[in-house]
Structures are given as structure tokens and as C-alpha cells.
CSV table of C-alpha atoms in Angstrom, one decimal:
chain,number,residue,atom,x,y,z
A,1,MET,CA,5.0,-18.0,-7.6
A,2,LEU,CA,7.0,-14.9,-6.7
A,3,THR,CA,7.8,-14.4,-3.1
A,4,MET,CA,8.9,-11.2,-1.4
A,5,ALA,CA,12.3,-12.8,-0.8
A,6,TYR,CA,12.7,-13.4,-4.5
A,7,ILE,CA,11.5,-10.0,-5.4
A,8,LEU,CA,13.9,-8.3,-3.0
A,9,THR,CA,17.0,-10.4,-4.0
A,10,GLU,CA,16.5,-10.5,-7.7
A,11,LYS,CA,16.2,-7.8,-10.4
A,12,LEU,CA,12.7,-6.4,-10.2
A,13,ALA,CA,10.4,-6.8,-13.2
A,14,GLU,CA,9.6,-3.6,-15.1
A,15,PRO,CA,5.9,-2.7,-15.0
A,16,SER,CA,5.6,-2.7,-18.7
A,17,SER,CA,5.4,-5.3,-21.4
A,18,LYS,CA,7.6,-5.6,-24.5
A,19,ASN,CA,4.3,-5.3,-26.5
A,20,ILE,CA,3.6,-1.5,-26.8
A,21,MET,CA,0.0,-2.1,-27.7
A,22,ILE,CA,-0.7,-4.2,-24.6
A,23,THR,CA,1.1,-1.6,-22.4
A,24,THR,CA,-0.7,1.3,-23.9
A,25,TRP,CA,-4.2,-0.2,-23.8
A,26,SER,CA,-3.8,-1.8,-20.4
A,27,PHE,CA,-2.6,1.4,-18.7
A,28,SER,CA,-5.2,3.5,-20.6
A,29,ALA,CA,-8.0,1.1,-19.5
A,30,LEU,CA,-6.7,1.2,-15.9
A,31,ALA,CA,-6.7,5.0,-15.9
A,32,LEU,CA,-10.3,5.1,-17.4
A,33,LEU,CA,-11.4,2.6,-14.8
A,34,GLY,CA,-10.0,4.7,-12.0
A,35,GLY,CA,-11.4,7.9,-13.3
A,36,THR,CA,-14.8,6.3,-13.7
A,37,LEU,CA,-14.7,5.0,-10.2
A,38,ILE,CA,-13.9,8.5,-8.8
A,39,VAL,CA,-16.8,10.1,-10.8
A,40,LEU,CA,-19.2,7.4,-9.6
A,41,LEU,CA,-18.2,7.7,-6.0
A,42,THR,CA,-18.6,11.4,-6.0
A,43,SER,CA,-21.9,11.5,-7.9
A,44,LEU,CA,-23.9,8.6,-6.6
A,45,SER,CA,-26.4,8.9,-3.8
A,46,GLU,CA,-25.2,8.2,-0.2
A,47,ASN,CA,-27.1,5.0,0.0
A,48,ASN,CA,-25.6,3.4,-3.1
A,49,TRP,CA,-23.9,0.0,-2.5
A,50,LEU,CA,-20.7,1.2,-4.2
A,51,ARG,CA,-20.4,4.2,-1.8
A,52,ILE,CA,-21.2,2.0,1.1
A,53,ILE,CA,-18.4,-0.4,0.2
A,54,PHE,CA,-15.9,2.4,-0.1
A,55,ARG,CA,-16.9,3.8,3.3
A,56,ASN,CA,-15.7,0.6,4.9
A,57,ARG,CA,-13.7,1.0,8.2
A,58,ILE,CA,-10.9,-1.1,6.9
A,59,LEU,CA,-10.5,1.0,3.8
A,60,ALA,CA,-10.7,4.2,5.9
A,61,PHE,CA,-8.0,2.8,8.2
A,62,PHE,CA,-5.6,2.1,5.3
A,63,GLY,CA,-6.5,5.4,3.7
A,64,LYS,CA,-5.5,7.3,6.9
A,65,TYR,CA,-2.2,5.5,7.4
A,66,SER,CA,-1.4,4.8,3.7
A,67,TYR,CA,1.2,7.6,3.3
A,68,ALA,CA,3.2,6.3,6.3
A,69,MET,CA,2.9,2.8,4.9
A,70,TYR,CA,4.2,4.0,1.6
A,71,LEU,CA,7.2,5.7,3.2
A,72,ILE,CA,8.3,2.8,5.4
A,73,HIS,CA,7.3,-0.4,3.6
A,74,ALA,CA,10.6,-0.9,1.7
A,75,PRO,CA,12.9,-0.8,4.8
A,76,ILE,CA,10.5,-3.0,6.8
A,77,ILE,CA,10.3,-5.6,4.0
A,78,PHE,CA,14.1,-5.5,3.6
A,79,PHE,CA,14.6,-5.9,7.3
A,80,PHE,CA,12.4,-9.0,7.6
A,81,ASN,CA,13.7,-10.4,4.4
A,82,ARG,CA,17.3,-10.2,5.7
A,83,GLN,CA,16.2,-11.9,9.0
A,84,PHE,CA,14.6,-14.8,7.1
A,85,LEU,CA,17.5,-15.2,4.7
A,86,ASN,CA,20.0,-15.2,7.7
A,87,ALA,CA,17.9,-17.8,9.4
A,88,ASN,CA,17.9,-19.8,6.2
A,89,LEU,CA,14.1,-20.2,6.2
A,90,LYS,CA,12.7,-21.4,2.9
A,91,GLY,CA,9.5,-22.8,1.5
A,92,ALA,CA,5.8,-21.8,1.3
A,93,VAL,CA,5.3,-21.5,5.1
A,94,ALA,CA,8.4,-19.3,5.4
A,95,SER,CA,7.2,-17.1,2.5
A,96,LEU,CA,3.7,-16.7,4.0
A,97,THR,CA,5.3,-15.9,7.4
A,98,LEU,CA,7.6,-13.4,5.8
A,99,ILE,CA,4.6,-11.7,4.1
A,100,ALA,CA,2.5,-11.7,7.3
A,101,THR,CA,5.3,-10.3,9.6
A,102,SER,CA,6.2,-7.7,7.0
A,103,ILE,CA,2.5,-6.5,6.7
A,104,LEU,CA,2.2,-6.5,10.5
A,105,GLY,CA,5.5,-4.6,10.9
A,106,ILE,CA,4.5,-2.1,8.2
A,107,ILE,CA,1.1,-1.4,10.0
A,108,LEU,CA,2.7,-1.2,13.4
A,109,VAL,CA,5.5,1.2,12.4
A,110,SER,CA,2.9,3.3,10.3
A,111,LEU,CA,0.7,3.7,13.4
A,112,ILE,CA,3.6,4.7,15.5
A,113,SER,CA,4.9,7.1,12.9
A,114,TRP,CA,1.5,8.7,12.2
A,115,ASN,CA,0.8,9.2,15.9
A,116,LEU,CA,4.2,10.5,16.9
A,117,LEU,CA,5.0,12.6,13.8
A,118,GLU,CA,2.4,13.0,11.1
A,119,LYS,CA,-0.5,13.9,13.4
A,120,ARG,CA,1.6,16.6,15.1
A,121,VAL,CA,2.7,18.0,11.7
A,122,LEU,CA,-0.8,18.0,10.4
A,123,SER,CA,-2.0,20.0,13.5
A,124,LEU,CA,0.3,22.8,12.4
A,125,LYS,CA,-1.9,23.5,9.4
A,126,THR,CA,-4.1,25.8,11.6
A,127,HIS,CA,-1.1,28.2,11.7
A,128,PHE,CA,-0.9,28.6,7.9
A,129,GLU,CA,-3.4,29.8,5.4
């Protein structure tokens, strides 16, 4: 099982396979699946179960703060990874704790960043066409 500590300290795996057919068809299938989902979500009735699932508060929360999470996730994970490595914490419990603290740190810093910076920048949109 790959842990965040391993991923951050070792060479990252490339997102492609050596088999060009597997790579081509898997990425194509993923793109078609994503496109189909977008078409369905924009064309189905409001009461459809799929649209209800995608209007979930948790998904809306992560959608609102996802850009800030994207920007700051690597430094946060790196910081917590260094703390765990310096404390010489190892094993499954340490890995799960690292993942949990990283996720909580990412969410917390994203909330702060969004409220102190991004929200203010977005409010400037009214001054531009």
C-alpha cells in the first residue's frame, strides 16, 4: 500500500502505462464518462436522483474551496510529511494520522485563504465587464 510519506519521498509514478493501448483506451473512456456525466447533469430534470446526489452540501463545499485546496495541498502535505519523518513515526496508524492531519490542514488553510484572499478578489469582478 502506498502511503503519502512514500509518495513524497520516492519518485512519483507516471500516470500512464507502458502499454499504449491501455493508456489510450482508459483515458478515452474516462473522458467519455466525464462528458456523459456533464451532459446528464445539465439535461436531466431537477428531481432526478443523479442531480440530487451532485447537489450534496459536501460536494458543494469542496467545489467552493477546491481551487484553494489545489493550490496549497502540496506544501501542506510536505510540511506534515516532514514532521512525521522527523518524529520517526512509522506504521499504519502513523500513515492514517498523516493522511488525516494533511486533509484537515488542507481544508483549514483553504478556508482561511478563501475568506481572506479569494473572496475579496472575487468581489472585484463587479468593477470589470
